[in-house]
mmCIF file of C-alpha atoms in Angstrom:
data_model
loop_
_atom_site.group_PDB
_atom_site.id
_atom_site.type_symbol
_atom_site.label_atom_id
_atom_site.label_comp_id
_atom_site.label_asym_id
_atom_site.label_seq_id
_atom_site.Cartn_x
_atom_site.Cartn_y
_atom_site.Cartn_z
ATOM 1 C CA UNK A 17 -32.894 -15.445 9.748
ATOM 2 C CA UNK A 18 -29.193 -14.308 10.151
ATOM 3 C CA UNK A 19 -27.979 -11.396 10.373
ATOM 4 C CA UNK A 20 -24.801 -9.780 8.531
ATOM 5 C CA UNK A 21 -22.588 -7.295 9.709
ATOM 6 C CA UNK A 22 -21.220 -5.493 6.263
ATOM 7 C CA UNK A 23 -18.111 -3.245 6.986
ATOM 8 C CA UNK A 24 -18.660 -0.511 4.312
ATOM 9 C CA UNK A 25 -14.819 0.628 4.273
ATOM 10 C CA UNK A 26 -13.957 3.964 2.157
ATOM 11 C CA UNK A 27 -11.557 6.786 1.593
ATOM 12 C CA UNK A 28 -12.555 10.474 2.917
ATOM 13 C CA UNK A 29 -11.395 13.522 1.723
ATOM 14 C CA UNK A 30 -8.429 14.893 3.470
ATOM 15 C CA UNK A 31 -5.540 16.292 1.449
ATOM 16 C CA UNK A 32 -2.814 14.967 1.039
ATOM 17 C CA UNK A 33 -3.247 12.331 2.029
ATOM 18 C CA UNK A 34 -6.690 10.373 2.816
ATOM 19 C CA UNK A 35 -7.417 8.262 5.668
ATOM 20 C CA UNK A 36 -10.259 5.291 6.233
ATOM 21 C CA UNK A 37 -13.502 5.739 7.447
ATOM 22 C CA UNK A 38 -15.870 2.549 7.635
ATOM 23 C CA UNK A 39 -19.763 2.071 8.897
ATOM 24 C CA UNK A 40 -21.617 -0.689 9.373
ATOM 25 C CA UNK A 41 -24.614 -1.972 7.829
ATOM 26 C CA UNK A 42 -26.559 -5.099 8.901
ATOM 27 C CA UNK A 43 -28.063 -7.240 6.239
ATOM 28 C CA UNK A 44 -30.440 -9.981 6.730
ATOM 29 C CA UNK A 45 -30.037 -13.343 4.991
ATOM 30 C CA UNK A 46 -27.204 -11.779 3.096
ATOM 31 C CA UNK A 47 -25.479 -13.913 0.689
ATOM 32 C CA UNK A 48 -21.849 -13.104 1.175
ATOM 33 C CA UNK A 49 -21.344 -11.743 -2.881
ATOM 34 C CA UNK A 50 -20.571 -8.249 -3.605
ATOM 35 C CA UNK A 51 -23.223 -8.278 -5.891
ATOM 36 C CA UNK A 52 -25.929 -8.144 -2.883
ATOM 37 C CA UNK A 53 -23.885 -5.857 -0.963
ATOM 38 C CA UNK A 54 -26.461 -2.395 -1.898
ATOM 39 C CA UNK A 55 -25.451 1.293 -2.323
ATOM 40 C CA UNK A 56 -25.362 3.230 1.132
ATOM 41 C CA UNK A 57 -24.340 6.829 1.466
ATOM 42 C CA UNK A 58 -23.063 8.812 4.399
ATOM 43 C CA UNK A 59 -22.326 12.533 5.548
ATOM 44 C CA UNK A 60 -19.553 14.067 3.368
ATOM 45 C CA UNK A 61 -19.649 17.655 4.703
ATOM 46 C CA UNK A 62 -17.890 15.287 8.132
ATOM 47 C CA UNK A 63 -15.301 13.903 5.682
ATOM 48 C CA UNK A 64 -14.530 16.796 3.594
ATOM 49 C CA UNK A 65 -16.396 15.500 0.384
ATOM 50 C CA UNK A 66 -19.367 17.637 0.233
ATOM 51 C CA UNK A 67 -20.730 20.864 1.935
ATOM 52 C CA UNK A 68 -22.888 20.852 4.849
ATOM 53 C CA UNK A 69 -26.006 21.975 2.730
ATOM 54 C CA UNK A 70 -25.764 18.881 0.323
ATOM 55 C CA UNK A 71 -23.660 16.289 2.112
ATOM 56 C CA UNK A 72 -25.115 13.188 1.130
ATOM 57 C CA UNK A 73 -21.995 10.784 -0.871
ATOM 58 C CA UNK A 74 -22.671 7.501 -2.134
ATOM 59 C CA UNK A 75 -20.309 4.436 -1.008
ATOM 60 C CA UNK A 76 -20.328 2.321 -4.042
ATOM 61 C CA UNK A 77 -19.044 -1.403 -2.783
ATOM 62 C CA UNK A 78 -16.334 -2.924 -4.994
ATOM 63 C CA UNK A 79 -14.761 -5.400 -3.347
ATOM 64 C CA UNK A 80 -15.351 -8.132 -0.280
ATOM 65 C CA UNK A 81 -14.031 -10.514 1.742
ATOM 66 C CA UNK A 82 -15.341 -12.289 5.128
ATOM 67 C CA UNK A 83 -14.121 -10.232 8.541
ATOM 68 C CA UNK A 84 -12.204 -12.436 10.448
ATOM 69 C CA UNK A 85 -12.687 -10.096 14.089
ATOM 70 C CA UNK A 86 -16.654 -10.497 13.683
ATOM 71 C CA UNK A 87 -19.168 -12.890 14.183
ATOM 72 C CA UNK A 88 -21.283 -13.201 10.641
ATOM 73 C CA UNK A 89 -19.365 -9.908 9.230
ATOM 74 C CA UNK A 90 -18.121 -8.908 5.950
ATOM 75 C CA UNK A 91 -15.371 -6.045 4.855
ATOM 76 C CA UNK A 92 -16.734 -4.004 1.723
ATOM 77 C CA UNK A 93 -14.316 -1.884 -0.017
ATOM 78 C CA UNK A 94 -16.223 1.091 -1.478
ATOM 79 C CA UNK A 95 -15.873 4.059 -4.132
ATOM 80 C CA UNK A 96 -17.228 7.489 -2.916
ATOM 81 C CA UNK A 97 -19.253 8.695 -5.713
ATOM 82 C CA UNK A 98 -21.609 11.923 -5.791
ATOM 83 C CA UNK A 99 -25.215 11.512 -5.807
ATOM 84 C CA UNK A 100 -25.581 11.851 -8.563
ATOM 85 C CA UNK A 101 -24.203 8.893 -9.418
ATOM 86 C CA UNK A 102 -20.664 10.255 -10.621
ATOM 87 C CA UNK A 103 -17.021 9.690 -9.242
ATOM 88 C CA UNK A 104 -16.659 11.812 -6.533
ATOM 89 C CA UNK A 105 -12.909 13.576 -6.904
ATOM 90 C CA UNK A 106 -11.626 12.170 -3.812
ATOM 91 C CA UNK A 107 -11.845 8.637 -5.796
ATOM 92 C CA UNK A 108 -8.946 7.142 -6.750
ATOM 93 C CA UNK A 109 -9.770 4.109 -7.772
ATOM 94 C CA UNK A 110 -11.906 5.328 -10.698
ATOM 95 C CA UNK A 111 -8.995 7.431 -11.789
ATOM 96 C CA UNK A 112 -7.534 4.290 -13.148
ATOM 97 C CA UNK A 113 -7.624 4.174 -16.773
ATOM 98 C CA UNK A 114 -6.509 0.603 -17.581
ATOM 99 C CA UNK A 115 -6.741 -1.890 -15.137
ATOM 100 C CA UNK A 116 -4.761 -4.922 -17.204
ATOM 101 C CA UNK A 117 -4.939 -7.628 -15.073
ATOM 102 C CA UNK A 118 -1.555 -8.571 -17.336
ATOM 103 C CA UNK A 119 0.255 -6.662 -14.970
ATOM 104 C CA UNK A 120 0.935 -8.433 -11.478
ATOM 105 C CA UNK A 121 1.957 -6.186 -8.026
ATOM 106 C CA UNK A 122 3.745 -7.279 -4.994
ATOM 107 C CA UNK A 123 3.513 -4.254 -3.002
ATOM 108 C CA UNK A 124 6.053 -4.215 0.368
ATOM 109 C CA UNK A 125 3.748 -2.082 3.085
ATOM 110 C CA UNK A 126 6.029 -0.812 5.757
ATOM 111 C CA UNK A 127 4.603 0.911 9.090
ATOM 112 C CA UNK A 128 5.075 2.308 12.125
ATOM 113 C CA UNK A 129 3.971 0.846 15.176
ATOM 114 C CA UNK A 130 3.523 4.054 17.103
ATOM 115 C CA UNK A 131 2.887 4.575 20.858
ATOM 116 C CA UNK A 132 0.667 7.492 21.264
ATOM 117 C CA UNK A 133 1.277 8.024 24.887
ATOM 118 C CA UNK A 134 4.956 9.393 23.765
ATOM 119 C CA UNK A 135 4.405 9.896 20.333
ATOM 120 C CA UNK A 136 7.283 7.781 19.583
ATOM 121 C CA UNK A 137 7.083 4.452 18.002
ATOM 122 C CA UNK A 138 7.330 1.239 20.083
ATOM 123 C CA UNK A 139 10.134 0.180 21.862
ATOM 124 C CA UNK A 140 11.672 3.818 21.762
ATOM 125 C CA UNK A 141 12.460 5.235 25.111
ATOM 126 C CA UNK A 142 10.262 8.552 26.082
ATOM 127 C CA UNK A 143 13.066 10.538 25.862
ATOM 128 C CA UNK A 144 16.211 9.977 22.918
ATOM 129 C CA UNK A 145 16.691 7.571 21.153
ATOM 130 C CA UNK A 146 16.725 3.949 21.537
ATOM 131 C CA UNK A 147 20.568 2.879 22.795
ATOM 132 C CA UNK A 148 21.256 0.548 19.597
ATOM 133 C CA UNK A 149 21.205 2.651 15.909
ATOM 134 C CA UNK A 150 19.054 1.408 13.376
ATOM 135 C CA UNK A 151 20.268 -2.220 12.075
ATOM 136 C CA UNK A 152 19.902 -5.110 14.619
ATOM 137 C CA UNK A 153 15.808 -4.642 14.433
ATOM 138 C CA UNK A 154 16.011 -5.859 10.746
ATOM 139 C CA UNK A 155 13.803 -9.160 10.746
ATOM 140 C CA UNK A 156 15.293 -9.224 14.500
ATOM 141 C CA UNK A 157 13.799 -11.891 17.311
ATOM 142 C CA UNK A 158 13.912 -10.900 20.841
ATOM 143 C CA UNK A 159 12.544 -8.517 23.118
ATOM 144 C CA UNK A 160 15.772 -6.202 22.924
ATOM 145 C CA UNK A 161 15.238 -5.630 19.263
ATOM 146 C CA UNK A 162 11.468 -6.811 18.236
ATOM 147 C CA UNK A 163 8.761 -4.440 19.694
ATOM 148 C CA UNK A 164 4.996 -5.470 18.919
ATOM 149 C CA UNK A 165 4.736 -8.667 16.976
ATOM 150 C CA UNK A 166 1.504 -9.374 18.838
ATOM 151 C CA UNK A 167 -0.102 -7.363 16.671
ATOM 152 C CA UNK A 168 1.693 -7.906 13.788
ATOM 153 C CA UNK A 169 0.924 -11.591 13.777
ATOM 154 C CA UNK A 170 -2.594 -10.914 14.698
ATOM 155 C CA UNK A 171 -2.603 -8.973 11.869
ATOM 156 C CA UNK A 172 -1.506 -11.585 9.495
ATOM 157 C CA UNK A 173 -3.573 -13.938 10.563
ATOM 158 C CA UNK A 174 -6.579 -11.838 10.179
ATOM 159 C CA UNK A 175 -5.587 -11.305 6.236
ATOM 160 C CA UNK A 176 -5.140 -14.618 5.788
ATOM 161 C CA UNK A 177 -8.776 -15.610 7.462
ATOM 162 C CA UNK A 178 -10.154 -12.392 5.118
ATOM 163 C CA UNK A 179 -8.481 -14.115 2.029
ATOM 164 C CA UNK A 180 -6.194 -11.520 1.452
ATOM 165 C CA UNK A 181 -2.919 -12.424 -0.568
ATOM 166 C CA UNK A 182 -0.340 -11.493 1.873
ATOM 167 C CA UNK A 183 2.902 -13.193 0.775
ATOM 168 C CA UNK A 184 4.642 -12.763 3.670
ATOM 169 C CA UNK A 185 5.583 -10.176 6.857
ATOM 170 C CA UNK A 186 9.149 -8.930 8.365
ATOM 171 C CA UNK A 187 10.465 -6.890 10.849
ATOM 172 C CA UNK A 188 12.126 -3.731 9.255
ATOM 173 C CA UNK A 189 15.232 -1.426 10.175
ATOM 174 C CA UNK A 190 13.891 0.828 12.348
ATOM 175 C CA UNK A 191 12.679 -0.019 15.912
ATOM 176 C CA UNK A 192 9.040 -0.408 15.726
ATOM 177 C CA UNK A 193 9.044 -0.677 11.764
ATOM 178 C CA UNK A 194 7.111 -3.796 10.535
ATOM 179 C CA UNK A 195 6.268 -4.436 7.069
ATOM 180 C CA UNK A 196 3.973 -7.047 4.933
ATOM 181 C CA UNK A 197 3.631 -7.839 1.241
ATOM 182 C CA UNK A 198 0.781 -8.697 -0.830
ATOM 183 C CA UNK A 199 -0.049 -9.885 -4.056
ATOM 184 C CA UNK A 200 -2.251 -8.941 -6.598
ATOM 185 C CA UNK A 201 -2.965 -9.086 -10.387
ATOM 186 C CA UNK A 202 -4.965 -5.058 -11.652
ATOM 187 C CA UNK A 203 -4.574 -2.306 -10.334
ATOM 188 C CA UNK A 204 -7.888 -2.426 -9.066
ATOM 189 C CA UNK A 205 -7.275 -5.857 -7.028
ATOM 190 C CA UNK A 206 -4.177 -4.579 -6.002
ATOM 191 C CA UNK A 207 -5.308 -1.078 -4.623
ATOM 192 C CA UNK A 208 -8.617 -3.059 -2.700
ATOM 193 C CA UNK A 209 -6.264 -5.653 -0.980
ATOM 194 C CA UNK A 210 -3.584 -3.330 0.229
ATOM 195 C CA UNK A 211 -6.271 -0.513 1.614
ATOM 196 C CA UNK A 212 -8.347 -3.685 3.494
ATOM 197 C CA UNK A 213 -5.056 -4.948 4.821
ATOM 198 C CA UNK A 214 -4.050 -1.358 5.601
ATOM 199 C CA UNK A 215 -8.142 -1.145 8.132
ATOM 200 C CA UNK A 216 -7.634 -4.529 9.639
ATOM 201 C CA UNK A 217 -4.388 -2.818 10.738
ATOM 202 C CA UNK A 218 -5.525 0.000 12.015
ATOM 203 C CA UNK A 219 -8.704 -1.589 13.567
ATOM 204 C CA UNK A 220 -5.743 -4.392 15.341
ATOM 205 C CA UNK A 221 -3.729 -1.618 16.830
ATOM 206 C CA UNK A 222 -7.195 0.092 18.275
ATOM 207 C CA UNK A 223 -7.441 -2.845 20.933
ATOM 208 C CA UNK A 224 -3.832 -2.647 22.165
ATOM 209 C CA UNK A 225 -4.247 1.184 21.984
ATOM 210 C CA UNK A 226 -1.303 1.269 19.247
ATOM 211 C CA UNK A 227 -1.654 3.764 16.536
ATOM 212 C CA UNK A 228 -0.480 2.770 13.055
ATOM 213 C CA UNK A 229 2.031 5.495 11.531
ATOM 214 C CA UNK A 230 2.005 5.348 7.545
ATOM 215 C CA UNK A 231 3.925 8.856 7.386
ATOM 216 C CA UNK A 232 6.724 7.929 5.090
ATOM 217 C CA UNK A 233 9.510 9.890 7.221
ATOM 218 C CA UNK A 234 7.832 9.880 10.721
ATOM 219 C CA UNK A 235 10.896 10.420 12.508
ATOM 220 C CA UNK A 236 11.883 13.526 10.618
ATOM 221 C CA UNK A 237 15.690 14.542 9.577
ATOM 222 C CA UNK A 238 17.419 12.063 11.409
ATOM 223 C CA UNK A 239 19.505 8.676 10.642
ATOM 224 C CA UNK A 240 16.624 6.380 10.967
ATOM 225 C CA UNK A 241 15.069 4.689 7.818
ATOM 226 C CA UNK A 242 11.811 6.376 6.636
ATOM 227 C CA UNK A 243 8.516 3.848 5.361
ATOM 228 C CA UNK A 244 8.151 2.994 1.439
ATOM 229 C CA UNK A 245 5.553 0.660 -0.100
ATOM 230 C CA UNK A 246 7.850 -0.593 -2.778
ATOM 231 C CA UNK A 247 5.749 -1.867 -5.585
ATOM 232 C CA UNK A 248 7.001 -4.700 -7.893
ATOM 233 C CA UNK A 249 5.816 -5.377 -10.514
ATOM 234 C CA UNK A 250 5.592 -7.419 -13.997
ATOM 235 C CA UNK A 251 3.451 -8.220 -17.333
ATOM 236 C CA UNK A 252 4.189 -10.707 -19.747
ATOM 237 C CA UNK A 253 6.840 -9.022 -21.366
ATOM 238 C CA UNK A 254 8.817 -8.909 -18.349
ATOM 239 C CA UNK A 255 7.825 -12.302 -17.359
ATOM 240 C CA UNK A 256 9.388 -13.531 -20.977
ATOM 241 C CA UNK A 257 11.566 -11.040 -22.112
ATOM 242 C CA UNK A 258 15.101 -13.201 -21.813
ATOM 243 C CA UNK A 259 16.400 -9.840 -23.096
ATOM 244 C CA UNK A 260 18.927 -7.577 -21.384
ATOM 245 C CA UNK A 261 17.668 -4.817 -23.912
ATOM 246 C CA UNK A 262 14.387 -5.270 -23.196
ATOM 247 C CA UNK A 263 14.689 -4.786 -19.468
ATOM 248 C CA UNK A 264 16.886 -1.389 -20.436
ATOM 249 C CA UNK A 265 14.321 0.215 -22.690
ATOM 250 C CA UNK A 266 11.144 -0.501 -20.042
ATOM 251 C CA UNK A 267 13.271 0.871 -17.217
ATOM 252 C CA UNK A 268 13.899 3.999 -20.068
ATOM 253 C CA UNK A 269 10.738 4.363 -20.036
ATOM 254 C CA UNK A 270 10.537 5.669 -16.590
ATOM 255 C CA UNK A 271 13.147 8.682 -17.241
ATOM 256 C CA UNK A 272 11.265 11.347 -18.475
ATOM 257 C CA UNK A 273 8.017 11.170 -16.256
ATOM 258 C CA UNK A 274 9.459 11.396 -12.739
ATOM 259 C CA UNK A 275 7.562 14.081 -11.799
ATOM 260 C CA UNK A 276 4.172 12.399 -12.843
ATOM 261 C CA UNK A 277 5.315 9.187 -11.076
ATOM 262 C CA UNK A 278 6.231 11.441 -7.653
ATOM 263 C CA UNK A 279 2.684 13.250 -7.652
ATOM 264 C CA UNK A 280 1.328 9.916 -6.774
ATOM 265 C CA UNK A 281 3.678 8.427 -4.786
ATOM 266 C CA UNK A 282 2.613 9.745 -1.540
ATOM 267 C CA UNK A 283 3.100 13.226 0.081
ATOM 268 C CA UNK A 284 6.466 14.421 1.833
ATOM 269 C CA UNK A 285 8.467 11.644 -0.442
ATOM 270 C CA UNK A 286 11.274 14.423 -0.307
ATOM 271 C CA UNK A 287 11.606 14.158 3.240
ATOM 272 C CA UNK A 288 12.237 10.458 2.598
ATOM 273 C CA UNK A 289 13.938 10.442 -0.897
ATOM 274 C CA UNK A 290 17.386 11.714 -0.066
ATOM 275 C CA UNK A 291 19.369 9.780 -1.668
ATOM 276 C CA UNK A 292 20.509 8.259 1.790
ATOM 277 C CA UNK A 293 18.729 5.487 3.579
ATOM 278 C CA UNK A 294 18.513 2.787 0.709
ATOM 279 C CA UNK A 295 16.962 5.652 -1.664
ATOM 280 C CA UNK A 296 17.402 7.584 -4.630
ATOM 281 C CA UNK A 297 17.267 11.409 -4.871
ATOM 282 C CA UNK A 298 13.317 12.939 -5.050
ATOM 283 C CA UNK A 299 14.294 14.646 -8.151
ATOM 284 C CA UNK A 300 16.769 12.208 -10.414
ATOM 285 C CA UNK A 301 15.907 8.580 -12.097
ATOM 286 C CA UNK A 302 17.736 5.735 -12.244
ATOM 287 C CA UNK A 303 17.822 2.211 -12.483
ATOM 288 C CA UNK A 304 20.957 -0.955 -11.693
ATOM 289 C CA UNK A 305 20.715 -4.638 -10.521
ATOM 290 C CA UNK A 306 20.394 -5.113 -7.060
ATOM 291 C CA UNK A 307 20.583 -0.998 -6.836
ATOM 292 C CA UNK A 308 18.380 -0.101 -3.715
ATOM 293 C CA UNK A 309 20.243 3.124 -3.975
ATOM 294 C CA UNK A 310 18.218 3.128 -7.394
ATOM 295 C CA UNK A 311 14.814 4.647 -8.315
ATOM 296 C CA UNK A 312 13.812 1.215 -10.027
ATOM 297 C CA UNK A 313 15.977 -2.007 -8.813
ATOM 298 C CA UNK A 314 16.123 -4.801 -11.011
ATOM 299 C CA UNK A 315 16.041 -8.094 -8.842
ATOM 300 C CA UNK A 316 19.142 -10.449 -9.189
ATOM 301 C CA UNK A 317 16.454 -13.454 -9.688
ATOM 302 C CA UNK A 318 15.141 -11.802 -12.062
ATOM 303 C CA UNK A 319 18.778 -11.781 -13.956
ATOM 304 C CA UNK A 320 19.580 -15.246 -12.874
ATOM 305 C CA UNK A 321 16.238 -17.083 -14.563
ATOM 306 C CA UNK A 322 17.999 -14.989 -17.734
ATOM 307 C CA UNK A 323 16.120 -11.535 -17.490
ATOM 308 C CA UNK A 324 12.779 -12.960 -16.969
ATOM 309 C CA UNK A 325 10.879 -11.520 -13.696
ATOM 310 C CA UNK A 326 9.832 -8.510 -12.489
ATOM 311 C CA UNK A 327 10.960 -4.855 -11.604
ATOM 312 C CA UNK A 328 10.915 -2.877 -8.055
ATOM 313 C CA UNK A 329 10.107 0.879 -7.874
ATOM 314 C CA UNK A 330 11.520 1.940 -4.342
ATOM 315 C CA UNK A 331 9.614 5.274 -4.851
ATOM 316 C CA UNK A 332 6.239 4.794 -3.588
ATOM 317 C CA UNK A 333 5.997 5.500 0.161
ATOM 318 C CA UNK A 334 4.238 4.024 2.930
ATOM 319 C CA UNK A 335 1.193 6.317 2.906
ATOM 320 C CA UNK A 336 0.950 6.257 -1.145
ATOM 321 C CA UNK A 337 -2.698 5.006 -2.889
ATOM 322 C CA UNK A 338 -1.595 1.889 -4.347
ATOM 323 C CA UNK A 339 -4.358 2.546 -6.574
ATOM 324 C CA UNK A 340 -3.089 5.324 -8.074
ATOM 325 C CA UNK A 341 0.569 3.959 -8.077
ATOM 326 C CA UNK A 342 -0.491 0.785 -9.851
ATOM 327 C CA UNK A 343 -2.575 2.426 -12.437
ATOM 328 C CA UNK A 344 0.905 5.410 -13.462
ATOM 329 C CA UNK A 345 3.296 1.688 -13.521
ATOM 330 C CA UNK A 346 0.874 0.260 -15.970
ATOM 331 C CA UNK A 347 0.566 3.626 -17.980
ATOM 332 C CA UNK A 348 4.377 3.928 -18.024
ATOM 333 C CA UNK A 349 5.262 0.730 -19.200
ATOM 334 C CA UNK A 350 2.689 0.277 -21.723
ATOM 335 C CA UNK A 351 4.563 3.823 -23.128
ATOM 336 C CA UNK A 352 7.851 1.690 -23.523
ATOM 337 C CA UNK A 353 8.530 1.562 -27.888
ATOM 338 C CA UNK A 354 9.800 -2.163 -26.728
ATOM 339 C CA UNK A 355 6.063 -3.538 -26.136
ATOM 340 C CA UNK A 356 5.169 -2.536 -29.699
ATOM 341 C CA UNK A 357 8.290 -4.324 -31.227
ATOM 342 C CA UNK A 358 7.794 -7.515 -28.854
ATOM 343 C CA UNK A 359 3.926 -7.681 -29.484
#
């Protein structure tokens, strides 16, 4: 009989912002479907989830696809609940209130590639800065400008043998500043994808003893792009609109809850949210074709197919719970007076 290796992947509960944990569990004859993947619980008082004296958390598997770096193994994304059966606080993904699968996401992930032994990220000398400023390293080629594309190709190809819907991976501004984007219709789908994406990662930069940075300002106060996870986004309206107007009054819609949008969008987003640095300012809203200098950018393709496409919210940043971020865009935009008069 053969023997399964089942990845049970979940989020812990460090403030403010969570990291992975995984475990693995070995199944005989297992069947490959999520259904068959079982409950299994773990020590919370080592994650900060529960107290020493009653630590036992539940992982509750919601998601799976085949792990392309083991023989016979599986990835299982999993909710932390409390024994008792509940959501646990820590869990995110049962936060979300509508998950309309309506609504399609194209998240951008951008990283750090970070060398640990100088606490710098790759290809930055150990002491200063690099001799180039930020701009030739852009979707660059060449080992003057391109540090660690080993491992980001390795990690693409791993997403693509997991089944993951990664759309497509560039070098970014910064030296060692990668991103991908994936692909995904919910905010459920969407959130799973980009946090088992987000492991293979992370597990990738393990064996070349590269540490993945997801701090959305990593290099602090200086003239060197910080790390967003720009979520676009669309619904039928959008897809359809043809409508100038229409675009105006969903983008309106975004105005008066900027403060409920930033409380998910990942911690230190001031540090990153300038105003400088293709960004708009942490604490004002707005919105212009082609505007990366805008909170919410509407794409010129989306003005040339006669406003019918999609929106980008630049807010989000790199170490943001695209669960969380999908499930406020949906909320928002379902708020717009415009859906009621197009329904």
């Amino acid at each position: 009989m053969a023997k399964s290796k089942l990845e049970y992947i979940w989020l812990d509960g460090y403030k403010p912002t969570q990291s992975l944990r995984s475990k693995t569990k070995i199944e005989g004859d297992f069947s490959g479907k999520l259904e068959d993947c079982p409950l299994w619980s773990f020590d919370g008082s080592s994650t900060e989830q529960a107290p020493g004296g009653s630590s036992d958390c539940l992982l509750k598997p919601v998601f799976i696809c085949p792990d392309p770096q083991r023989k016979n193994g599986y990835l299982v994304m999993c909710e932390v609940l409390n024994a008792d059966g509940t959501a646990h606080e820590s869990n995110g993904r049962a936060t979300i209130e509508d998950d309309d699968n309506d609504f399609w996401f194209g998240f951008e992930q951008e990283y750090f590639l970070w060398d640990t032994s100088i606490n710098k990220p790759l290809g930055f000398p150990a002491e200063g800065f690099p001799s180039r400023p930020q701009g030739p390293y852009y979707c660059s080629v060449g080992a003057q400008n391109a540090y660690g594309r080993y491992i980001v190709e390795e990690h693409l190809d791993a997403c693509l043998d997991a089944g993951l819907n990664v759309e497509g991976i560039n070098a970014e501004v910064a030296t060692g500043q990668w991103e991908f984007q994936i692909f995904a219709k919910g905010a459920k789908d969407a959130g799973d994808q980009i946090w088992v994406a987000r492991y293979i990662l992370e597990r990738i930069g393990e064996k070349y003893g590269v540490s993945i940075n997801w701090h959305c300002k990593p290099l602090g106060d200086t003239d060197w792009n910080g790390s967003g996870m720009h979520a676009n986004f669309s619904n039928s309206v959008l897809r359809t609109a043809g409508s100038k107007d229409i675009y105006d009054k969903i983008c309106q819609s975004f105005a008066p809850v900027v403060k409920e949008h930033i409380a998910v969008y990942g911690a230190d987003n001031e540090m990153r949210l300038t105003g400088k640095h293709e960004t708009q300012s942490i604490d004002q809203f707005s919105y212009g074709v082609s505007d990366r200098g805008a909170s919410i950018r509407i794409p010129i393709a989306t003005v040339e197919r006669g406003w019918k496409g999609w929106l980008e919210d630049r807010r989000p940043n790199s170490a943001a719970d695209p669960y969380k971020v999908a499930a406020r865009i949906i909320k928002t935009v379902k708020s717009a007076s415009v859906l009621e008069e197009v329904a």
